[in-house]
mmCIF file of C-alpha atoms and ligand atoms in Angstrom:
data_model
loop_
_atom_site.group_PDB
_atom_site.id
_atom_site.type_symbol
_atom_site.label_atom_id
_atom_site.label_comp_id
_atom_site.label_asym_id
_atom_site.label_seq_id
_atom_site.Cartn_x
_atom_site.Cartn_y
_atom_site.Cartn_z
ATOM 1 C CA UNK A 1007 64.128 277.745 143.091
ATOM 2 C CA UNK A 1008 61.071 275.516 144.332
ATOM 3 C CA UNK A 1009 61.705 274.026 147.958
ATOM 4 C CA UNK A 1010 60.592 270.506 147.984
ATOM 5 C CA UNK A 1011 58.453 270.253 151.419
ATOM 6 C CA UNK A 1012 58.229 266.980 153.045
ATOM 7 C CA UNK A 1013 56.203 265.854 156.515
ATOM 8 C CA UNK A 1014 57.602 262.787 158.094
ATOM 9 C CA UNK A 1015 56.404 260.804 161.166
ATOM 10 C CA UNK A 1016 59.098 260.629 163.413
ATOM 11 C CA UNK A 1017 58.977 256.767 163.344
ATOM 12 C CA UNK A 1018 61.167 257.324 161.105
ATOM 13 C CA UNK A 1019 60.592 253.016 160.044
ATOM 14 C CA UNK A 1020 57.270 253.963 158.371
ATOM 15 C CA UNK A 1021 57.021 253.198 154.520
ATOM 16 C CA UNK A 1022 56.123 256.277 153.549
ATOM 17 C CA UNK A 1023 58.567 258.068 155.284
ATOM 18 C CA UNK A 1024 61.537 256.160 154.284
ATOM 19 C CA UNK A 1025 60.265 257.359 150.333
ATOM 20 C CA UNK A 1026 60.573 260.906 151.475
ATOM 21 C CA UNK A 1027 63.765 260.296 153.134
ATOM 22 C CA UNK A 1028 65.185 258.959 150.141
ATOM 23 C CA UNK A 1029 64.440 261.942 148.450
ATOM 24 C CA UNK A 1030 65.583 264.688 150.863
ATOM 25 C CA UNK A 1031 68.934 261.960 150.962
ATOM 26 C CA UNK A 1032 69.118 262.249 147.600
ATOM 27 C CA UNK A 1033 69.545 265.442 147.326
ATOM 28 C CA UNK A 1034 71.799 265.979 149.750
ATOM 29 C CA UNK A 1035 74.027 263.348 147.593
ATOM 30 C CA UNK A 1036 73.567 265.605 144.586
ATOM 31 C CA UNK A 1037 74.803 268.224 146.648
ATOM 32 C CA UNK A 1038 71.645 270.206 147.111
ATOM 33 C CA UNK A 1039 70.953 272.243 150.528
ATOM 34 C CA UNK A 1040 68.186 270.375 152.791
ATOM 35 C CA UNK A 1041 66.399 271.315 155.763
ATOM 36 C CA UNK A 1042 65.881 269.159 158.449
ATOM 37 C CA UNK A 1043 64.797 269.093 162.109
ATOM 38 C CA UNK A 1044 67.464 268.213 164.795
ATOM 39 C CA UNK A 1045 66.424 268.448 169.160
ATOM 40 C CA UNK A 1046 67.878 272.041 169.438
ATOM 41 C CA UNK A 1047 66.835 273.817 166.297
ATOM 42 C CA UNK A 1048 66.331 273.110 162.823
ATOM 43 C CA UNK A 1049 69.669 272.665 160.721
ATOM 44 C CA UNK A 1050 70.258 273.618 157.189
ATOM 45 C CA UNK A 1051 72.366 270.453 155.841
ATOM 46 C CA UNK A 1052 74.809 270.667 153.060
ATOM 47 C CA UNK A 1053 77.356 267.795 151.795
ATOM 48 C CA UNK A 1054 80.283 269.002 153.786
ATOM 49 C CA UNK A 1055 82.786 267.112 151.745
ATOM 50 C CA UNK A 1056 81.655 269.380 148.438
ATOM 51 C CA UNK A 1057 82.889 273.210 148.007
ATOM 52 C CA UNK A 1058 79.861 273.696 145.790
ATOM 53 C CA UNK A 1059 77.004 272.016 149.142
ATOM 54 C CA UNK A 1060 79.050 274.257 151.544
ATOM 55 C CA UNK A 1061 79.007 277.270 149.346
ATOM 56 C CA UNK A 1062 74.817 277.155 148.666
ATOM 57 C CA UNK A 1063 74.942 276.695 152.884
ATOM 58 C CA UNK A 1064 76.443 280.292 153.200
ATOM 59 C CA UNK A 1065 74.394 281.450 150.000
ATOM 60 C CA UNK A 1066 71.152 280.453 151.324
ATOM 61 C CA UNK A 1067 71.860 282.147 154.905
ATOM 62 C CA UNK A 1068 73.561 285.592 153.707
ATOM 63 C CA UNK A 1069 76.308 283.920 156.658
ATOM 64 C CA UNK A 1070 79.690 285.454 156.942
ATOM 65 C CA UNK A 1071 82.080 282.961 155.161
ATOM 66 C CA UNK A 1072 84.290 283.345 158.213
ATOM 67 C CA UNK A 1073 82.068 281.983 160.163
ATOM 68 C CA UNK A 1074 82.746 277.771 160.186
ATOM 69 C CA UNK A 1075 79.740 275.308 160.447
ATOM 70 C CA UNK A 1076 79.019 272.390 162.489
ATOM 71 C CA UNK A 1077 79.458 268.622 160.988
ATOM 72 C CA UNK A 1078 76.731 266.535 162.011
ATOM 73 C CA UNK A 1079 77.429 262.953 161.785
ATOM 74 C CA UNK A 1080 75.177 259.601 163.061
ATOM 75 C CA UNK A 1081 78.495 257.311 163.613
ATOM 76 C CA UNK A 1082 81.418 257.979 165.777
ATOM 77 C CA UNK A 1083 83.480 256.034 163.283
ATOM 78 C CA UNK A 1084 82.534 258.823 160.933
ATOM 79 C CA UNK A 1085 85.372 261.295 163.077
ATOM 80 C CA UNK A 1086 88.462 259.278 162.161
ATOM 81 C CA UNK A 1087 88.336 260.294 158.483
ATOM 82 C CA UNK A 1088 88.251 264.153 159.209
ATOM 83 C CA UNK A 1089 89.618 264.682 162.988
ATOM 84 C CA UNK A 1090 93.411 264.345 164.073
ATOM 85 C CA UNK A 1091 93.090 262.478 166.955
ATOM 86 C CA UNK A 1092 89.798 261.874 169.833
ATOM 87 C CA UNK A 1093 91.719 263.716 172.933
ATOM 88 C CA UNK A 1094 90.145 261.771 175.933
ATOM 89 C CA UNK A 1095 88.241 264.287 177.157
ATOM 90 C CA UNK A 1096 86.590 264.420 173.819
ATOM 91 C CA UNK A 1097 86.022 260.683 174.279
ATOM 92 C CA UNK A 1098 84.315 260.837 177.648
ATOM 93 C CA UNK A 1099 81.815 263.563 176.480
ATOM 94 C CA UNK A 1100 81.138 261.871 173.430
ATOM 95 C CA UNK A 1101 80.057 258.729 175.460
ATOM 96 C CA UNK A 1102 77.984 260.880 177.752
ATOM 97 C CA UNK A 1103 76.519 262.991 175.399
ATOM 98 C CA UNK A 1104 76.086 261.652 172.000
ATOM 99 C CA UNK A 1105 73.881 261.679 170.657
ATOM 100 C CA UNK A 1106 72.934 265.157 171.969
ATOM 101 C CA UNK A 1107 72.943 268.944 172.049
ATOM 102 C CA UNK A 1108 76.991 269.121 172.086
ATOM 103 C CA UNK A 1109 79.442 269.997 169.823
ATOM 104 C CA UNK A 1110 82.993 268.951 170.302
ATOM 105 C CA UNK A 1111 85.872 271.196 168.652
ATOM 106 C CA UNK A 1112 88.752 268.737 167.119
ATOM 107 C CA UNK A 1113 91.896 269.415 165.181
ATOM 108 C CA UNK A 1114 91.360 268.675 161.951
ATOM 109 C CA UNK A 1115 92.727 265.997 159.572
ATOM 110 C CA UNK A 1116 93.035 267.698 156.081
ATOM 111 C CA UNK A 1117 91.825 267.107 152.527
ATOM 112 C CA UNK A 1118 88.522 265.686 153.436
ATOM 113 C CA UNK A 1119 85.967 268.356 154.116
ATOM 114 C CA UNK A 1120 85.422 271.381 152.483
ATOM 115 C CA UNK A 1121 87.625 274.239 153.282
ATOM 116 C CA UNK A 1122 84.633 276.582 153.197
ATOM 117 C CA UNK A 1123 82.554 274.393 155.742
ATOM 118 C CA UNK A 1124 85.717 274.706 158.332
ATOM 119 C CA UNK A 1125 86.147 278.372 157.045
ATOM 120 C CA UNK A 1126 89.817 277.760 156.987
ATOM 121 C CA UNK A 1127 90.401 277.403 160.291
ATOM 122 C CA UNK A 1128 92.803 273.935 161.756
ATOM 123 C CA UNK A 1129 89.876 272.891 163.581
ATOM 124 C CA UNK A 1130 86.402 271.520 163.299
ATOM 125 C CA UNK A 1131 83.088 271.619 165.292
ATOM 126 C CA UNK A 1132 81.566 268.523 164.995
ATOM 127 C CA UNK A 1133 78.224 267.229 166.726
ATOM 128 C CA UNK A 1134 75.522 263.697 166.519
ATOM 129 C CA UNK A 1135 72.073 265.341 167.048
ATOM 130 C CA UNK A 1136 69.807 263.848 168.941
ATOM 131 C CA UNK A 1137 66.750 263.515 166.485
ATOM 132 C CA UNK A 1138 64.896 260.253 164.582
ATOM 133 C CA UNK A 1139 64.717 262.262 161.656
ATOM 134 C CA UNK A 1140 68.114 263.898 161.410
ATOM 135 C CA UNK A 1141 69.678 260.421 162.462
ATOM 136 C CA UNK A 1142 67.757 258.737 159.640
ATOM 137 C CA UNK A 1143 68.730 261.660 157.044
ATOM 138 C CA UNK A 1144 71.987 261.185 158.319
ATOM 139 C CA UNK A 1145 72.105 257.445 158.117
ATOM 140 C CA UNK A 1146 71.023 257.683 154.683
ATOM 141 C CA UNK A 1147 73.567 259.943 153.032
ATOM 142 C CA UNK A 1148 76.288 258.073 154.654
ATOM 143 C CA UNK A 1149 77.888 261.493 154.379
ATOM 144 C CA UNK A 1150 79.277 264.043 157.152
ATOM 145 C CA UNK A 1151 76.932 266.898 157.056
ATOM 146 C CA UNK A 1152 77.528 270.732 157.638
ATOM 147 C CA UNK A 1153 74.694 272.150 159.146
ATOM 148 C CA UNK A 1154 73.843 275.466 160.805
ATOM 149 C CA UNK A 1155 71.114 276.847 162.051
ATOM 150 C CA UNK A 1156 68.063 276.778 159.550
ATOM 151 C CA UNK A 1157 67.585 280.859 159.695
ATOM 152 C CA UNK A 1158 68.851 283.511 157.517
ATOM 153 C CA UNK A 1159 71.876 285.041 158.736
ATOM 154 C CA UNK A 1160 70.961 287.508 161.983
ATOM 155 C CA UNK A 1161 67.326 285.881 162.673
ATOM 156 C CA UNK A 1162 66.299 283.964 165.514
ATOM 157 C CA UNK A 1163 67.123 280.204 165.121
ATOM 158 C CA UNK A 1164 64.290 278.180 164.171
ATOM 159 C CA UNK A 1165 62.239 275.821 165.533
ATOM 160 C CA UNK A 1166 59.344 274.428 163.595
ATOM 161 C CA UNK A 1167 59.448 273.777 160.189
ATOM 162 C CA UNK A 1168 57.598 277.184 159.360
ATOM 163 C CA UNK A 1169 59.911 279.338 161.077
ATOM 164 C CA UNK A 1170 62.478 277.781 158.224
ATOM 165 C CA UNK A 1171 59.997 278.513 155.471
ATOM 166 C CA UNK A 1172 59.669 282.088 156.454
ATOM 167 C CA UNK A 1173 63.239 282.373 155.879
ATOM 168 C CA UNK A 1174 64.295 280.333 153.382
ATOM 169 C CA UNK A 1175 61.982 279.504 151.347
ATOM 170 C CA UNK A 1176 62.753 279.625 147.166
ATOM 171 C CA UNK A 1177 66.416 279.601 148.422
ATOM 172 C CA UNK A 1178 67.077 275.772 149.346
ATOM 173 C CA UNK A 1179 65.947 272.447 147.688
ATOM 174 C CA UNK A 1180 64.682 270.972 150.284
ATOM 175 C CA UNK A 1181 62.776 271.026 154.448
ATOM 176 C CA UNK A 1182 61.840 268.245 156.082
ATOM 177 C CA UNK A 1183 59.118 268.796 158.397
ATOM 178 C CA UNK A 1184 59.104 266.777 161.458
ATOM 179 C CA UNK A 1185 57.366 268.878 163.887
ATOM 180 C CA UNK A 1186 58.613 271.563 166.221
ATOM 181 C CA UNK A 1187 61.946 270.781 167.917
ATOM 182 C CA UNK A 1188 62.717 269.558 171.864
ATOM 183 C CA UNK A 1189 65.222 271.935 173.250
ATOM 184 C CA UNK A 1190 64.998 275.086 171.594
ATOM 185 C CA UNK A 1191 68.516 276.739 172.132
ATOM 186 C CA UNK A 1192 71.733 275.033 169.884
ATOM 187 C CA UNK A 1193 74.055 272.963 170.823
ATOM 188 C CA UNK A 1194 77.150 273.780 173.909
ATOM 189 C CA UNK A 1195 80.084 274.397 171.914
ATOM 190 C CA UNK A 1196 83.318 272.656 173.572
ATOM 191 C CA UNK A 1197 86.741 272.833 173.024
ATOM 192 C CA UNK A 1198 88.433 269.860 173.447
ATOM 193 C CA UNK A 1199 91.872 270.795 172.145
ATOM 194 C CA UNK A 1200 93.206 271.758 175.114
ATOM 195 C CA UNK A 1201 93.597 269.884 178.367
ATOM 196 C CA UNK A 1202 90.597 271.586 179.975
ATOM 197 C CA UNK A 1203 87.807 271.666 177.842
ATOM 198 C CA UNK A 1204 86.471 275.268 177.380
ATOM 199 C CA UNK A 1205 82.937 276.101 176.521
ATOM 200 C CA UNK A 1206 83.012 278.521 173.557
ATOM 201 C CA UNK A 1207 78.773 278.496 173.099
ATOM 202 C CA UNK A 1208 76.241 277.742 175.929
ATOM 203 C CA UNK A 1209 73.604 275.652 174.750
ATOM 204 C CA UNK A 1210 71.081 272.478 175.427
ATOM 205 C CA UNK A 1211 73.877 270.775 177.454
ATOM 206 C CA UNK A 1212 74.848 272.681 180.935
ATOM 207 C CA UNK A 1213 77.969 273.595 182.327
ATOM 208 C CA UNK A 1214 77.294 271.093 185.037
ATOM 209 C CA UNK A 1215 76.397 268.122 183.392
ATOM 210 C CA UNK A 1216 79.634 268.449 181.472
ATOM 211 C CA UNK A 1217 81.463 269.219 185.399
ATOM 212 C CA UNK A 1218 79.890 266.437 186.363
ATOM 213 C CA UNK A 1219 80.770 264.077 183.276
ATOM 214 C CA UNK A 1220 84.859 265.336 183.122
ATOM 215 C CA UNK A 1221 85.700 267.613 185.758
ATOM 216 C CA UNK A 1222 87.395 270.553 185.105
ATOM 217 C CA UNK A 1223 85.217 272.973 182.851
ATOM 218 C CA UNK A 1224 86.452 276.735 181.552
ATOM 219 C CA UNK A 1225 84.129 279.169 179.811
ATOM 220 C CA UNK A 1226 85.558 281.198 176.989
ATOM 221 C CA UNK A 1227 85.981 284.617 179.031
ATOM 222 C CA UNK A 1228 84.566 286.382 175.969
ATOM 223 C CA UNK A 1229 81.063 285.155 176.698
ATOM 224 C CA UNK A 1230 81.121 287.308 179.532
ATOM 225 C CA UNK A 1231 83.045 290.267 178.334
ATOM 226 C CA UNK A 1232 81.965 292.183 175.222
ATOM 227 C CA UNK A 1233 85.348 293.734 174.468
ATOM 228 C CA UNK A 1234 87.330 289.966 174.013
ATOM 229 C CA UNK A 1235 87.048 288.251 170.462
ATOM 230 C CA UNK A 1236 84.942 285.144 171.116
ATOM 231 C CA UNK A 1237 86.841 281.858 170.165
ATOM 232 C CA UNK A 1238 83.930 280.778 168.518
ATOM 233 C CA UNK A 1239 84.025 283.043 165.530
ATOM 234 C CA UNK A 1240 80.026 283.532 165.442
ATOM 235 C CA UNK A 1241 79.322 284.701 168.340
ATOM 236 C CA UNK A 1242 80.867 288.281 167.239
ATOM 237 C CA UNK A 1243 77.744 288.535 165.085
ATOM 238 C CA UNK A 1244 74.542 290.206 166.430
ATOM 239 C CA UNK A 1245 72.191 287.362 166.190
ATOM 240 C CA UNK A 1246 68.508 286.896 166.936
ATOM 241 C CA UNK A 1247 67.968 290.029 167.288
ATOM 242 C CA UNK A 1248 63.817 291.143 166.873
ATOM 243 C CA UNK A 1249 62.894 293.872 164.301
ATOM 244 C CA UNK A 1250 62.076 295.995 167.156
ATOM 245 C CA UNK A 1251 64.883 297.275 169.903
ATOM 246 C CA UNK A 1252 64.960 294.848 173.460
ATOM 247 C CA UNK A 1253 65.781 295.745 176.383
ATOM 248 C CA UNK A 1254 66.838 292.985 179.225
ATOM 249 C CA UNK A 1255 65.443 294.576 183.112
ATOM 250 C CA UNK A 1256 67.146 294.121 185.813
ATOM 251 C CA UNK A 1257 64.195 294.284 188.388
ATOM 252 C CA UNK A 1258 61.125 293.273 189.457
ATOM 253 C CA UNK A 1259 57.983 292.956 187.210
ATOM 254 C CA UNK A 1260 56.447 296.607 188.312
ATOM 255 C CA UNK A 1261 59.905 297.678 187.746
ATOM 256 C CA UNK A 1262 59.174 296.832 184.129
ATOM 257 C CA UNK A 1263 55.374 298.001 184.189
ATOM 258 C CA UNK A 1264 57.161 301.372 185.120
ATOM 259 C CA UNK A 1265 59.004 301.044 182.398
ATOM 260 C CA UNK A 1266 56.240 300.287 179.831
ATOM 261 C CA UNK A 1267 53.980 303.275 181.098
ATOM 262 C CA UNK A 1268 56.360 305.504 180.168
ATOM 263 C CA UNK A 1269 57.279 304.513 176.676
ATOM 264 C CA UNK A 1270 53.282 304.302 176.539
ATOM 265 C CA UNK A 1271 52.859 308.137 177.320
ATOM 266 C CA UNK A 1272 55.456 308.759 174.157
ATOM 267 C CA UNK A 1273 52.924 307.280 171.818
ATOM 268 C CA UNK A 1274 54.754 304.026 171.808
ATOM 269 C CA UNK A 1275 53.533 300.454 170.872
ATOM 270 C CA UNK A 1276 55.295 298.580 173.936
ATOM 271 C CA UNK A 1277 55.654 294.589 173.909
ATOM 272 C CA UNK A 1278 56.832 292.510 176.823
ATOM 273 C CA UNK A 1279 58.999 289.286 176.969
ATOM 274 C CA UNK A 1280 57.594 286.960 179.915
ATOM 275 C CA UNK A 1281 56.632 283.751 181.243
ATOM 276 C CA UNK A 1282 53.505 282.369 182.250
ATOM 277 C CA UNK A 1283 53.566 283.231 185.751
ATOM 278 C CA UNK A 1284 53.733 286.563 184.884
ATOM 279 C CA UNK A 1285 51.247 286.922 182.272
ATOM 280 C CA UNK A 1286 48.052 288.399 183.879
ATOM 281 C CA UNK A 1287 50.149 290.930 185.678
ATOM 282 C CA UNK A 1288 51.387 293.303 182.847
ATOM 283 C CA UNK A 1289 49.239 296.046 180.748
ATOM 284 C CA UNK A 1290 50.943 296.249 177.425
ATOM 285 C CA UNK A 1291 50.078 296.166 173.847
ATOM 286 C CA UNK A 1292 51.980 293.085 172.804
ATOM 287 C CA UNK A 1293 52.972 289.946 175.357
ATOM 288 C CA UNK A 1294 54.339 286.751 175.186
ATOM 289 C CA UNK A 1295 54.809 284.342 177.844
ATOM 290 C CA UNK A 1296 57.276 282.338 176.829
ATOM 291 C CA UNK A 1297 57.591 278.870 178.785
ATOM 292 C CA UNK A 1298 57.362 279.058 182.537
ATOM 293 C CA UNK A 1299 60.174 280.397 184.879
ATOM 294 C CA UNK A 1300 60.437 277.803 187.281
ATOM 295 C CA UNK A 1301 61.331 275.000 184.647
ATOM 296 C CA UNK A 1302 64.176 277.064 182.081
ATOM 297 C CA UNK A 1303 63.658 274.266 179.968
ATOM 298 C CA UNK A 1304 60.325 275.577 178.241
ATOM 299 C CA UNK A 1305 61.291 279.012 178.495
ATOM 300 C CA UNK A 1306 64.726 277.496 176.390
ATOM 301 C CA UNK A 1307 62.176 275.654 173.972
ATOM 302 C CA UNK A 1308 60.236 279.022 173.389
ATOM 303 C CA UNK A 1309 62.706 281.469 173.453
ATOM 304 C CA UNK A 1310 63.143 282.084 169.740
ATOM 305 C CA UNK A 1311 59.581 281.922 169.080
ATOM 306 C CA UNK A 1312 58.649 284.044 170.958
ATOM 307 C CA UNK A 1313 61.204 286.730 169.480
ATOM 308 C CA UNK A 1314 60.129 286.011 166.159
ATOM 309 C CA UNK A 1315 56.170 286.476 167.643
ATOM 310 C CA UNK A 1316 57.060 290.155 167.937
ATOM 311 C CA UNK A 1317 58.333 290.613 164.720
ATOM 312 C CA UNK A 1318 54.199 289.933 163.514
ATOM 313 C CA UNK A 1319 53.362 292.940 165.813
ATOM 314 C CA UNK A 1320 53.461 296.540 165.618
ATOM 315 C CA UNK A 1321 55.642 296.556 168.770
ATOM 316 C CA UNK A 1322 58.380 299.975 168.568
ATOM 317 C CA UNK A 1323 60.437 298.428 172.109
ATOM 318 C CA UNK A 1324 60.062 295.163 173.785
ATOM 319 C CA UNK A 1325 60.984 294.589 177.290
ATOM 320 C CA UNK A 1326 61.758 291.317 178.580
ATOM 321 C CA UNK A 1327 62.486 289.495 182.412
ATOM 322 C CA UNK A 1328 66.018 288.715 183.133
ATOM 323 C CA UNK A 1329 66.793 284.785 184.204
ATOM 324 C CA UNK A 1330 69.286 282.921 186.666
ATOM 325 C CA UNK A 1331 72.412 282.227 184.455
ATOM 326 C CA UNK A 1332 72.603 278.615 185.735
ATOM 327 C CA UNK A 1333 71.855 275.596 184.492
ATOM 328 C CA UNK A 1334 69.804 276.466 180.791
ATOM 329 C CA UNK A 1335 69.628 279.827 181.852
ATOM 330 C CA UNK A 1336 72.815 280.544 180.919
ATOM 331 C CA UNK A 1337 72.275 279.519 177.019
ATOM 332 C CA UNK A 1338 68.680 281.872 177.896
ATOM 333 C CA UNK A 1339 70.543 284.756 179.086
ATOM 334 C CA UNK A 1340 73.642 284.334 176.478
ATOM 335 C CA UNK A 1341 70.749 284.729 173.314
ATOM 336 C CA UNK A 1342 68.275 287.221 175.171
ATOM 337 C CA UNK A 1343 71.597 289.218 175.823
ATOM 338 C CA UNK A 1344 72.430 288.919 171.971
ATOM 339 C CA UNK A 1345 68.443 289.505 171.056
ATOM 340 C CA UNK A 1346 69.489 292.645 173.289
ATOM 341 C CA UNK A 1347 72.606 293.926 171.709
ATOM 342 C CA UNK A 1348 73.537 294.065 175.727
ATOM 343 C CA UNK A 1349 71.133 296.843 176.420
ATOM 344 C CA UNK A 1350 70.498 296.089 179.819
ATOM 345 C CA UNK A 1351 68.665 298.662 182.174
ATOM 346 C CA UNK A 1352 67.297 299.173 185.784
ATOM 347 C CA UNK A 1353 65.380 301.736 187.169
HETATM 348 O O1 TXA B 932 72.277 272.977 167.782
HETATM 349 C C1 TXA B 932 73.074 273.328 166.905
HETATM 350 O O2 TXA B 932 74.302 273.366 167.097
HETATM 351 C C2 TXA B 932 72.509 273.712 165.527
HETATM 352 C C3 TXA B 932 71.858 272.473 164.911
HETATM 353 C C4 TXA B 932 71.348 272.727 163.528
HETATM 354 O O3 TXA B 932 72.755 271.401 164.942
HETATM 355 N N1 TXA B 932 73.520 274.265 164.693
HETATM 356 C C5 TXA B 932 74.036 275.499 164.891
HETATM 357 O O4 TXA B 932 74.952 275.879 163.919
HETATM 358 O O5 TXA B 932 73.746 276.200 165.812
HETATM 359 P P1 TXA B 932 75.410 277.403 163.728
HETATM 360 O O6 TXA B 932 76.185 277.396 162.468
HETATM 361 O O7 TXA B 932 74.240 278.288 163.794
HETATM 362 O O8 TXA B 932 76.419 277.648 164.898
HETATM 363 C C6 TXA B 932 77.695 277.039 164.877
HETATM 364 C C7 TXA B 932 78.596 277.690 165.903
HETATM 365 C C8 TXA B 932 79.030 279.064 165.446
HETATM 366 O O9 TXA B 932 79.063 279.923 166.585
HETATM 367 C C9 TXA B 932 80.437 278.801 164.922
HETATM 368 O O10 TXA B 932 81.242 279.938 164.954
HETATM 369 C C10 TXA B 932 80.901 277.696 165.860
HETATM 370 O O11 TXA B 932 79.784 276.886 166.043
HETATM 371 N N2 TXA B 932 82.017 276.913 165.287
HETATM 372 C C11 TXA B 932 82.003 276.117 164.194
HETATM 373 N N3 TXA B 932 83.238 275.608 163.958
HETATM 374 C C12 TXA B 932 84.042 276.083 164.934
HETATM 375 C C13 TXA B 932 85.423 275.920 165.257
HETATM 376 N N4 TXA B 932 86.243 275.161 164.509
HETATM 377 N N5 TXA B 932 85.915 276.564 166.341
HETATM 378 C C14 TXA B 932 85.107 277.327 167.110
HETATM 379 N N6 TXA B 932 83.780 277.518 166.869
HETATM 380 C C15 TXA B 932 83.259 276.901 165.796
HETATM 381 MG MG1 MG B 933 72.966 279.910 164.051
#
């Protein structure tokens, strides 16, 4: 298949833009598979009212067809057609957030969407992304749109345009380019079925900016213990992980020098995960500095390209710095520790 590639300003308004959206729209109405550029990550959009969209969604991935996807709509009004009922919790994030980097979890109102898109399940994970482009793709299907991360199944998520041609490439119709995304991490996945909401994904929205918005917040215990299924059926799957192993330290920066010395001495090519403060102080063959430590928002925004920058090395073992688990940090440390497979070590 030949992917159509399209750059678009994101004044979205421009004449020639609004030609190219028509085209990535219309494909999406012909229910083709499109890439396109939302604040967190790039999403791979499907019509998720058509069994056939959903299906090339899962194709084009390799993803586990238990694993649901995300409905991104541009209009709140869009929900009534597809969700039960707006619990008022749901409501009151939705007003605070939306658009933004959170998905709500709703029961779900049959015979609408696509079975596969919901992967059977009674409930549906729906989200309005924050993005000019994805809000004008959006806008222009008219349609509710299941979208998942732009990657093929197991890879880092992807931010620019380039990370989704690397992956997907002569398997979709369709990317949109529109320039490397904002907040680097997906969405926060809420529940809002119950009468707490529960986060079942970290992501771009914090645990206390939702505290702050509602209240009373749980986190799925499963995000901190490896032997509970996750609620959130993908977050059993080993995601993001680099080609070569990574291992999270628990120490201080010559704790991890140590550490690369020695793998050195075994003939090993030895990469290290940092951030710019850090930089000039290691002696390794590969390192990235990704964002800077004392603002976790650019080390969010870098995070997965700077895994996929060691994949383009020779690098046999990567070490990387641990981070606070507040605020962004806990999205960080929930991926890195993923990346990881939970190898954690300290000297
Ligand atoms: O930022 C994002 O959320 C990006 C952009 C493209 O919008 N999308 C994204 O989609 O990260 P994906 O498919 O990579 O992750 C969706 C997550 C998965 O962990 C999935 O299991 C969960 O949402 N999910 C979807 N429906 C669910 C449901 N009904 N109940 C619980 N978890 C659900
Ligand atoms: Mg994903």
């Amino acid at each position: 298949m030949i992917t159509k590639r399209w750059s678009v300003d994101n004044s979205v308004d421009k004449e020639d833009s609004y030609s190219q959206f028509s085209q990535a729209a219309d494909l999406l109405k012909n229910n083709e598979v499109v890439a396109f550029p939302t604040e967190t990550v790039y999403g791979l959009g499907g019509n998720a009212e058509n069994d056939e969209a959903v299906r090339k969604i899962f194709e084009a991935k390799g993803r586990p067809s238990d694993n649901p996807l995300i409905i991104h709509i541009a209009d709140k009004g869009q929900l009534d057609a597809f969700v039960t009922e707006i619990p008022q919790n749901a409501q009151a994030l939705m007003d605070r957030f939306w658009p933004g980097p959170l998905t709500l979890i709703f029961n779900l109102k049959e015979g609408v969407l696509s079975h596969y898109a919901t992967a059977d399940l009674s409930t549906v994970a729906v989200r309005m992304p924050d993005h000019p482009v994805a809000l004008a793709l959006l806008n222009k299907t008219g349609l509710p749109i299941a979208a998942p991360s732009a990657n093929r199944s197991g890879r880092p998520s992807p931010t620019t345009a380039d990370h989704v041609w690397e992956d997907l490439n002569g398997r979709i119709a369709g990317l949109v380019d529109g320039g490397p995304t904002g907040v680097g991490v997906e969405s926060t996945v809420v529940d809002c079925t119950g009468d707490v909401p529960v986060i079942l994904r970290p992501g771009g929205i914090t645990r206390e900016q939702l505290e702050e918005a509602v209240g009373e917040i749980r986190v799925d215990p499963a995000l901190a213990d490896e032997s509970q299924a996750p609620k959130s059926p993908g977050m059993k799957y080993r995601h993001y992980a680099p080609d070569a192993p990574l291992y999270l330290v628990e120490g201080t920066k010559e704790d991890i020098q140590h550490f690369v010395e020695d793998k050195k001495k075994e003939g090993l090519s030895v990469g290290v995960l940092t951030t710019s403060e850090n930089l000039e102080f290691y002696r390794a063959d590969f390192i990235y500095a990704c964002g800077q430590r004392d603002k976790l928002e650019t080390v969010a925004s870098s995070l997965y390209e700077a895994l996929r920058y060691f994949n383009t090395t020779d690098a046999d073992i990567i070490f990387c710095e641990m981070f606070p688990g507040e605020g962004v940090g806990h999205a960080i440390m929930n991926r890195l520790m993923k990346a990881a497979g939970h190898r954690v070590i300290s000297r």
